[in-house]
PDB file of C-alpha atoms in Angstrom:
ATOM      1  CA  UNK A 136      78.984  95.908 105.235  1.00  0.00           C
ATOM      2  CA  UNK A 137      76.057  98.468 106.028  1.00  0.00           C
ATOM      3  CA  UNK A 138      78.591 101.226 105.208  1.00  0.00           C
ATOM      4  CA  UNK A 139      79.144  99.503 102.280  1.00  0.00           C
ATOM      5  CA  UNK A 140      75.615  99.499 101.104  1.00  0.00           C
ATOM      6  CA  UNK A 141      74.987 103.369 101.984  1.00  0.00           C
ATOM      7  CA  UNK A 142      77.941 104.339  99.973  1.00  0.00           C
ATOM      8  CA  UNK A 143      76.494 102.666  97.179  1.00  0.00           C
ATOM      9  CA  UNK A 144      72.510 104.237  97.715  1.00  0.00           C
ATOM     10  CA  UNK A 145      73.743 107.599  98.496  1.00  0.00           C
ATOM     11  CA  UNK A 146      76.115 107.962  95.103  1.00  0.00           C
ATOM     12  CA  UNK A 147      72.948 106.571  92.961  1.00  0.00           C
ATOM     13  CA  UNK A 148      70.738 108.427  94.715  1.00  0.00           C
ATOM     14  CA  UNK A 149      72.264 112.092  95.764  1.00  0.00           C
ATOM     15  CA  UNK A 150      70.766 111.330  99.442  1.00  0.00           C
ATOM     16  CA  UNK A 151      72.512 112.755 102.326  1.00  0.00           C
ATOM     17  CA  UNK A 152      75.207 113.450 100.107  1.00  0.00           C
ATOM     18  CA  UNK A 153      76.580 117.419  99.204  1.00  0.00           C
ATOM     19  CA  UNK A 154      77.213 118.518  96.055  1.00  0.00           C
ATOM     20  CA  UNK A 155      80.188 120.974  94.764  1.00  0.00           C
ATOM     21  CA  UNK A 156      78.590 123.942  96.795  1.00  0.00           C
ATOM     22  CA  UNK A 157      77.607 122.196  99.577  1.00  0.00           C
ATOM     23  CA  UNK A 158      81.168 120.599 100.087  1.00  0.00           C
ATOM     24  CA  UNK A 159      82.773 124.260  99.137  1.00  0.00           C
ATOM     25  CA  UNK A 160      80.375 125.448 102.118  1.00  0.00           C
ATOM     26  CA  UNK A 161      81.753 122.441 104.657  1.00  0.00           C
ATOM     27  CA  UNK A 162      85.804 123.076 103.524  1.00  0.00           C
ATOM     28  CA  UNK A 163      87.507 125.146 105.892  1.00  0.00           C
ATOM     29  CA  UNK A 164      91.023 126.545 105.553  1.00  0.00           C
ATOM     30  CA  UNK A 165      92.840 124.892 108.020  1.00  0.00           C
ATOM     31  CA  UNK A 166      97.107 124.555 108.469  1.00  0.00           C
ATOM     32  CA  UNK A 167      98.762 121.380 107.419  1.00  0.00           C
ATOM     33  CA  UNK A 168     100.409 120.416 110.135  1.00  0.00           C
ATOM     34  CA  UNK A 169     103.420 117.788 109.232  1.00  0.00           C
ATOM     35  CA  UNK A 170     105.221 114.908 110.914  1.00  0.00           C
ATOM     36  CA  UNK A 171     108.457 113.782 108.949  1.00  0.00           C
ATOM     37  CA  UNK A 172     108.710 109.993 109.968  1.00  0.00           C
ATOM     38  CA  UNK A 173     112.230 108.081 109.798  1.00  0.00           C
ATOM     39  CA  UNK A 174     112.842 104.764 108.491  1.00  0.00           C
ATOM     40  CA  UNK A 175     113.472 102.610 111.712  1.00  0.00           C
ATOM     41  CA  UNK A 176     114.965  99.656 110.095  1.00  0.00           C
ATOM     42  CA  UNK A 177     111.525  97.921 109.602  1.00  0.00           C
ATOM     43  CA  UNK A 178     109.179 100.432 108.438  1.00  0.00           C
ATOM     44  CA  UNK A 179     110.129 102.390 105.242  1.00  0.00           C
ATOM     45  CA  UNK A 180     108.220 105.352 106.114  1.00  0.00           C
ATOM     46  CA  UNK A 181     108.678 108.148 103.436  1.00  0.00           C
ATOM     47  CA  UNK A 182     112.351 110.087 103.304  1.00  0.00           C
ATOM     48  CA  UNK A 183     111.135 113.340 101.499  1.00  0.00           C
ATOM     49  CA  UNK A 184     107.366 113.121 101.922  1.00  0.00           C
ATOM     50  CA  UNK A 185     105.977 114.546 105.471  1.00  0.00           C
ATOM     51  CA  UNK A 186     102.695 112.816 107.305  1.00  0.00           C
ATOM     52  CA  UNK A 187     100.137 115.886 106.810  1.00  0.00           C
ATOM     53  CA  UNK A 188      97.578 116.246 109.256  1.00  0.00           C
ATOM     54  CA  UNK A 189      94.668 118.223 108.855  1.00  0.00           C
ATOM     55  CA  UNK A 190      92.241 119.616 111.685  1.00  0.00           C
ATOM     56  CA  UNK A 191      89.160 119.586 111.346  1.00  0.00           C
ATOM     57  CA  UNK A 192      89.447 120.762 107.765  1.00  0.00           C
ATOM     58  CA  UNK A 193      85.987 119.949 107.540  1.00  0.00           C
ATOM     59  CA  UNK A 194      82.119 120.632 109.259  1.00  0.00           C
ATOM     60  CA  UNK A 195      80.091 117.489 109.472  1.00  0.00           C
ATOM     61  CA  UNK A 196      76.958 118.660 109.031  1.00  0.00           C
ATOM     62  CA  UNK A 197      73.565 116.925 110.125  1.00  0.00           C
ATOM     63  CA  UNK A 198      71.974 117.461 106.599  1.00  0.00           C
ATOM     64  CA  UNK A 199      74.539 115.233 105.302  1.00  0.00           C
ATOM     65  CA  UNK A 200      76.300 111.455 105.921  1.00  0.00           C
ATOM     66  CA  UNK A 201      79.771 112.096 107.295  1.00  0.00           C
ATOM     67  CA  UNK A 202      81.237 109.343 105.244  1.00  0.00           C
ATOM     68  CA  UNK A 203      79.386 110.585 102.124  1.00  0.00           C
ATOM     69  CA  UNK A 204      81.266 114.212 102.795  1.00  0.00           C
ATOM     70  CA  UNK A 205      84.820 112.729 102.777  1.00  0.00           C
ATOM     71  CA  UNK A 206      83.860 110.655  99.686  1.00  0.00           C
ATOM     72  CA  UNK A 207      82.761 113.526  97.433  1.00  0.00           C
ATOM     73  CA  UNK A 208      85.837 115.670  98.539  1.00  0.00           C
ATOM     74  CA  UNK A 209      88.372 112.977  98.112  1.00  0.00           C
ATOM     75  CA  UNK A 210      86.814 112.300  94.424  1.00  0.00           C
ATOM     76  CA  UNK A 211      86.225 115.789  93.634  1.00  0.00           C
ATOM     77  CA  UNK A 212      90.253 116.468  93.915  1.00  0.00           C
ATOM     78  CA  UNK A 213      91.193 113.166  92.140  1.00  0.00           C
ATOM     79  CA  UNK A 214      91.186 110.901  95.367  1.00  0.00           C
ATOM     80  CA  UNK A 215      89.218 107.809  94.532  1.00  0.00           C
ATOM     81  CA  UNK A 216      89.509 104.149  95.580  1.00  0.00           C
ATOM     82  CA  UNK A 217      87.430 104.894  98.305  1.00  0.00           C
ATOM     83  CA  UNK A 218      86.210 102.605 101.487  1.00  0.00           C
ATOM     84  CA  UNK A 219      84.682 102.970 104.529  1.00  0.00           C
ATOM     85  CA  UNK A 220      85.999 101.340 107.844  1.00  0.00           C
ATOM     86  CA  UNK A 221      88.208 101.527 110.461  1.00  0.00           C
ATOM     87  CA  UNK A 222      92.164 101.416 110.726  1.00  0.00           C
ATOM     88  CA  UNK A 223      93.386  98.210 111.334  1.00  0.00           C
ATOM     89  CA  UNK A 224      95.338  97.304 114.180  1.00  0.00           C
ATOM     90  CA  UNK A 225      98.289  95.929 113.019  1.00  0.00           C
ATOM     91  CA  UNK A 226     101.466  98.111 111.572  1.00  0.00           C
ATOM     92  CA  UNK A 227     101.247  97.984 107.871  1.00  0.00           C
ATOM     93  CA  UNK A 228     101.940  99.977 105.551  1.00  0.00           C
ATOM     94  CA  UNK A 229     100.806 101.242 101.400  1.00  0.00           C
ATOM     95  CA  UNK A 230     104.293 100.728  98.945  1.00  0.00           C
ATOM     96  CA  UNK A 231     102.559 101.613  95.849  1.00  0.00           C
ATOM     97  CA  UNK A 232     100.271 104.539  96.684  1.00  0.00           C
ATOM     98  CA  UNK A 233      99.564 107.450  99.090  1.00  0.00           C
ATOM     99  CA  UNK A 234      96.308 107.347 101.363  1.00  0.00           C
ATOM    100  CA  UNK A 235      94.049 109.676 102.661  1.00  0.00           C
ATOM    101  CA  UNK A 236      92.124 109.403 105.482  1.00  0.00           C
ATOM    102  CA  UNK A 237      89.097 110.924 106.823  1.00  0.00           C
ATOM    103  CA  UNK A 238      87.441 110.930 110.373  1.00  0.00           C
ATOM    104  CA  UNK A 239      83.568 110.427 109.787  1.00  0.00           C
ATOM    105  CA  UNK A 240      82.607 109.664 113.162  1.00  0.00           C
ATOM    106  CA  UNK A 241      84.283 109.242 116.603  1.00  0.00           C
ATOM    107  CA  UNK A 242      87.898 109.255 117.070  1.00  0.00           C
ATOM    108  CA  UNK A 243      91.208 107.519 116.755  1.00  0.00           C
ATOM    109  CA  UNK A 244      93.963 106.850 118.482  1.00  0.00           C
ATOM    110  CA  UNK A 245      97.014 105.837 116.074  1.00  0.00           C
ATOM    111  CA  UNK A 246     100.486 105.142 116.060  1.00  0.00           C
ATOM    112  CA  UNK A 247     102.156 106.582 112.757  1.00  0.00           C
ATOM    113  CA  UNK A 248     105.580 105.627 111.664  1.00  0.00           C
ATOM    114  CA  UNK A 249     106.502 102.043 113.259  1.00  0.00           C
ATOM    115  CA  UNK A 250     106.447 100.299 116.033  1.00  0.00           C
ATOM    116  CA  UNK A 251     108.243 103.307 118.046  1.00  0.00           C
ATOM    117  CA  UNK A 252     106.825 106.094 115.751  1.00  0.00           C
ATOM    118  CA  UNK A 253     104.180 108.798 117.118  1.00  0.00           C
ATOM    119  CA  UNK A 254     101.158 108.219 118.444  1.00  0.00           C
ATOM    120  CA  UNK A 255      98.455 110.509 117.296  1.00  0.00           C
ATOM    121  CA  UNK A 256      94.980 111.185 118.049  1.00  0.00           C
ATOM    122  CA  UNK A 257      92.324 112.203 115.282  1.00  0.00           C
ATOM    123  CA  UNK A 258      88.769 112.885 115.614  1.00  0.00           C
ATOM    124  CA  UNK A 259      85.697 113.189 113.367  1.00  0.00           C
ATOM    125  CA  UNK A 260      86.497 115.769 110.995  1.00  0.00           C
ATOM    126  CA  UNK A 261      90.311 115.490 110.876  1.00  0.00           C
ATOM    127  CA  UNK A 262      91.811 114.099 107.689  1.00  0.00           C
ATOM    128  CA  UNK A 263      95.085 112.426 107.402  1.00  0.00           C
ATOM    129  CA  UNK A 264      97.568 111.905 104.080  1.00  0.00           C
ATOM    130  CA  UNK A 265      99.685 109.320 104.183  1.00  0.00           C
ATOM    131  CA  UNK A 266     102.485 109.215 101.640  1.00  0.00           C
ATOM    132  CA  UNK A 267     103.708 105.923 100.766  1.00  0.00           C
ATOM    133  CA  UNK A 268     105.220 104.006 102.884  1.00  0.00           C
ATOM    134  CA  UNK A 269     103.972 105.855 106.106  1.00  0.00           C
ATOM    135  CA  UNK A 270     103.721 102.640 108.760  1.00  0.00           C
ATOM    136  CA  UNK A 271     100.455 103.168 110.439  1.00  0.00           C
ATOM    137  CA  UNK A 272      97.994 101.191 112.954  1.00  0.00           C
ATOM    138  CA  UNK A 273      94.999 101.581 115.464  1.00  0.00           C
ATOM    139  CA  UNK A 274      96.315 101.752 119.047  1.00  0.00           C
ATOM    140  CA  UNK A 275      92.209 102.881 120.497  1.00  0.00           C
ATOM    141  CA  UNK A 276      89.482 103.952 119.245  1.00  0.00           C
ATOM    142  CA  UNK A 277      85.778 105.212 120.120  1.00  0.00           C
ATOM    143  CA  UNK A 278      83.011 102.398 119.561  1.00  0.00           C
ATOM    144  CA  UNK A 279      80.969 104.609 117.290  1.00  0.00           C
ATOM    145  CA  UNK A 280      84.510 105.100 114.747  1.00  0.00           C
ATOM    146  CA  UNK A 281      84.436 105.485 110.961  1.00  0.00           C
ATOM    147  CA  UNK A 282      86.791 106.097 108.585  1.00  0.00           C
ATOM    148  CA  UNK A 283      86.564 106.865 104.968  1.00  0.00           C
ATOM    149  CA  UNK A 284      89.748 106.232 102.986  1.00  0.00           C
ATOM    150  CA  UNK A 285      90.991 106.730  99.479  1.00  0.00           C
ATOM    151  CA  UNK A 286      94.142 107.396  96.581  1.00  0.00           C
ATOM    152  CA  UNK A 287      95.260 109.639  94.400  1.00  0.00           C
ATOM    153  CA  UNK A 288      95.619 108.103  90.640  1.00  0.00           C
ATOM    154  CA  UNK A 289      97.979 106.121  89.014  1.00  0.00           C
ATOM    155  CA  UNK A 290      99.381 104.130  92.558  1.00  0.00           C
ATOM    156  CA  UNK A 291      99.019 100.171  93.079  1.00  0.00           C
ATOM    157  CA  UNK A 292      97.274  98.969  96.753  1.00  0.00           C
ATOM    158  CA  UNK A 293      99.163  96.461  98.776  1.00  0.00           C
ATOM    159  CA  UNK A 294      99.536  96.087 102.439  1.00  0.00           C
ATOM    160  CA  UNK A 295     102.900  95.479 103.633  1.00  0.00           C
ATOM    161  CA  UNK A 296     104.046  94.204 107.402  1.00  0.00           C
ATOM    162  CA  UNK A 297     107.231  93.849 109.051  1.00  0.00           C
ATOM    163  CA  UNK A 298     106.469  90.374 109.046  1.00  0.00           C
ATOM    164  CA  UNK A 299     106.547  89.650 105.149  1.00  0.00           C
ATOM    165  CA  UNK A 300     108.187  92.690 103.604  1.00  0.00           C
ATOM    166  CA  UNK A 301     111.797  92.909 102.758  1.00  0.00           C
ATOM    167  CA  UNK A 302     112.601  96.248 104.353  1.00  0.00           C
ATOM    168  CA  UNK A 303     114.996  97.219 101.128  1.00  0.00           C
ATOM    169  CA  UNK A 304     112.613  96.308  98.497  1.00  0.00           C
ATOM    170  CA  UNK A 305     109.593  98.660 100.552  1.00  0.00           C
ATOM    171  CA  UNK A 306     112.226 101.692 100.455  1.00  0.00           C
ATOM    172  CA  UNK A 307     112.760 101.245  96.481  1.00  0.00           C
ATOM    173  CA  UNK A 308     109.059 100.727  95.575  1.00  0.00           C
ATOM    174  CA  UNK A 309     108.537 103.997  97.750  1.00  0.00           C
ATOM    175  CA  UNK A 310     111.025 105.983  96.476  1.00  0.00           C
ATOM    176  CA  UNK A 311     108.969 105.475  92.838  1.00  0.00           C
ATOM    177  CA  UNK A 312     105.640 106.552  93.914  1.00  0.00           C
ATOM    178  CA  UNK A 313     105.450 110.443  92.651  1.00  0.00           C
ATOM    179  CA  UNK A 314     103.724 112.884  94.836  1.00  0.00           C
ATOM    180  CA  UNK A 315      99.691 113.519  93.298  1.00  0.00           C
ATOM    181  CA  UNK A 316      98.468 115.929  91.529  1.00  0.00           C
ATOM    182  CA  UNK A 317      96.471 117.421  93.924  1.00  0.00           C
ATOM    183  CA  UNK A 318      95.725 117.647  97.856  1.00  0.00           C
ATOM    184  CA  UNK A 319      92.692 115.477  98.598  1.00  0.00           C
ATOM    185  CA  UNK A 320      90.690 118.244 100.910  1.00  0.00           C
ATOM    186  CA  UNK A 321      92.229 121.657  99.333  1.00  0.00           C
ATOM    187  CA  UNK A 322      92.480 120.397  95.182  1.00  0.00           C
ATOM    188  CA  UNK A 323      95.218 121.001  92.995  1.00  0.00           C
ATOM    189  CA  UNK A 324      96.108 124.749  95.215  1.00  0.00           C
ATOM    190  CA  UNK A 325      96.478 123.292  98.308  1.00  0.00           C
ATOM    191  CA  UNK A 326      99.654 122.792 100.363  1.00  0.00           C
ATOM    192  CA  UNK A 327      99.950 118.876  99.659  1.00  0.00           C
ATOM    193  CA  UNK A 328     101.022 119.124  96.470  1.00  0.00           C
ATOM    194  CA  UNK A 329     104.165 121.826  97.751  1.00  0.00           C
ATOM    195  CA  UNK A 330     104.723 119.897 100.650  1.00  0.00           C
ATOM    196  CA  UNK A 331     105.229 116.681  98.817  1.00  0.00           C
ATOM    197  CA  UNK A 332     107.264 118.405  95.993  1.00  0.00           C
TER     198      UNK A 332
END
């Protein structure tokens, strides 16, 4: 809820929060490194559409809220949707849309791709993309974690478990999301959009 509230004061207000120089000053080239996750029968994951993972694509700097950083460089590339929290700790996964997610403070420990998939650790300043369908869930994390999350345009948000889904109706609705415009931490030249072609 307090994240909640500073999201909301720091976007009317401009406080703690960078601008288009100040976030082209905090983006660092960085590799996309990729995971390709396998349907396992219960989670869809994504058949053509690799887990990207970023590190530390971007410098949390003191003159500025963490969260607010991820939230002006997701919506600066066409990410919006945005949210501040944690990961939850139950597999789920997103039929309708990709998701980004950035580390604003602490770290993660997650298990992408099922209940058998890879387990992954993230810390503040690593950002995650998701492509639809990617099964996901919090296996640790450090008390102090935040995570800022968002989507590219045009998907529909739903949360889908192995416990209510029908596995063949996740891999259709999948299959239909199209790849985004644009990478959420590089814009419309960065390496999402080639990867995810």
């Amino acid at each position: 809820m307090l994240e909640s509230v500073k999201s909301v004061a720091e976007k009317l207000t401009g406080i703690r929060r960078p601008g288009r120089a100040g976030l082209a000053a905090l983006t660092v080239a960085r590799k996309a490194n990729t995971y390709i996750l396998k349907d396992d029968g219960e989670t869809p994951n994504n058949p053509k559409m690799p887990l990207v993972v970023y590190r530390t694509p971007v410098r949390l700097s003191p003159d500025y809220d963490p969260a607010a950083i991820f939230e002006a460089l997701f919506a600066r590339n066409g990410w919006g949707g945005g949210w501040r929290d944690s990961m939850y700790d139950w597999l789920h996964w997103h039929t309708g849309t990709h998701e980004v997610l950035g580390i604003a403070r602490g770290w993660l420990r997650c298990r992408m791709g099922g209940a058998k998939g890879r387990v992954l650790r993230v810390r503040a300043g690593d950002v995650m993309v998701l492509p639809a369908g990617t099964g996901h869930r919090r296996v640790a994390k450090s008390k102090d974690l935040l995570v800022v999350g968002a989507y590219p345009p045009g998907g529909g948000y739903d949360e889908k478990t192995p416990g209510d889904d029908a596995h063949d109706e996740s891999v259709r609705a999948v299959a239909r999301v199209p790849p985004p415009p644009t990478d959420p931490v590089y814009g419309k030249d960065g390496p999402l959009p080639r990867l995810w072609r």
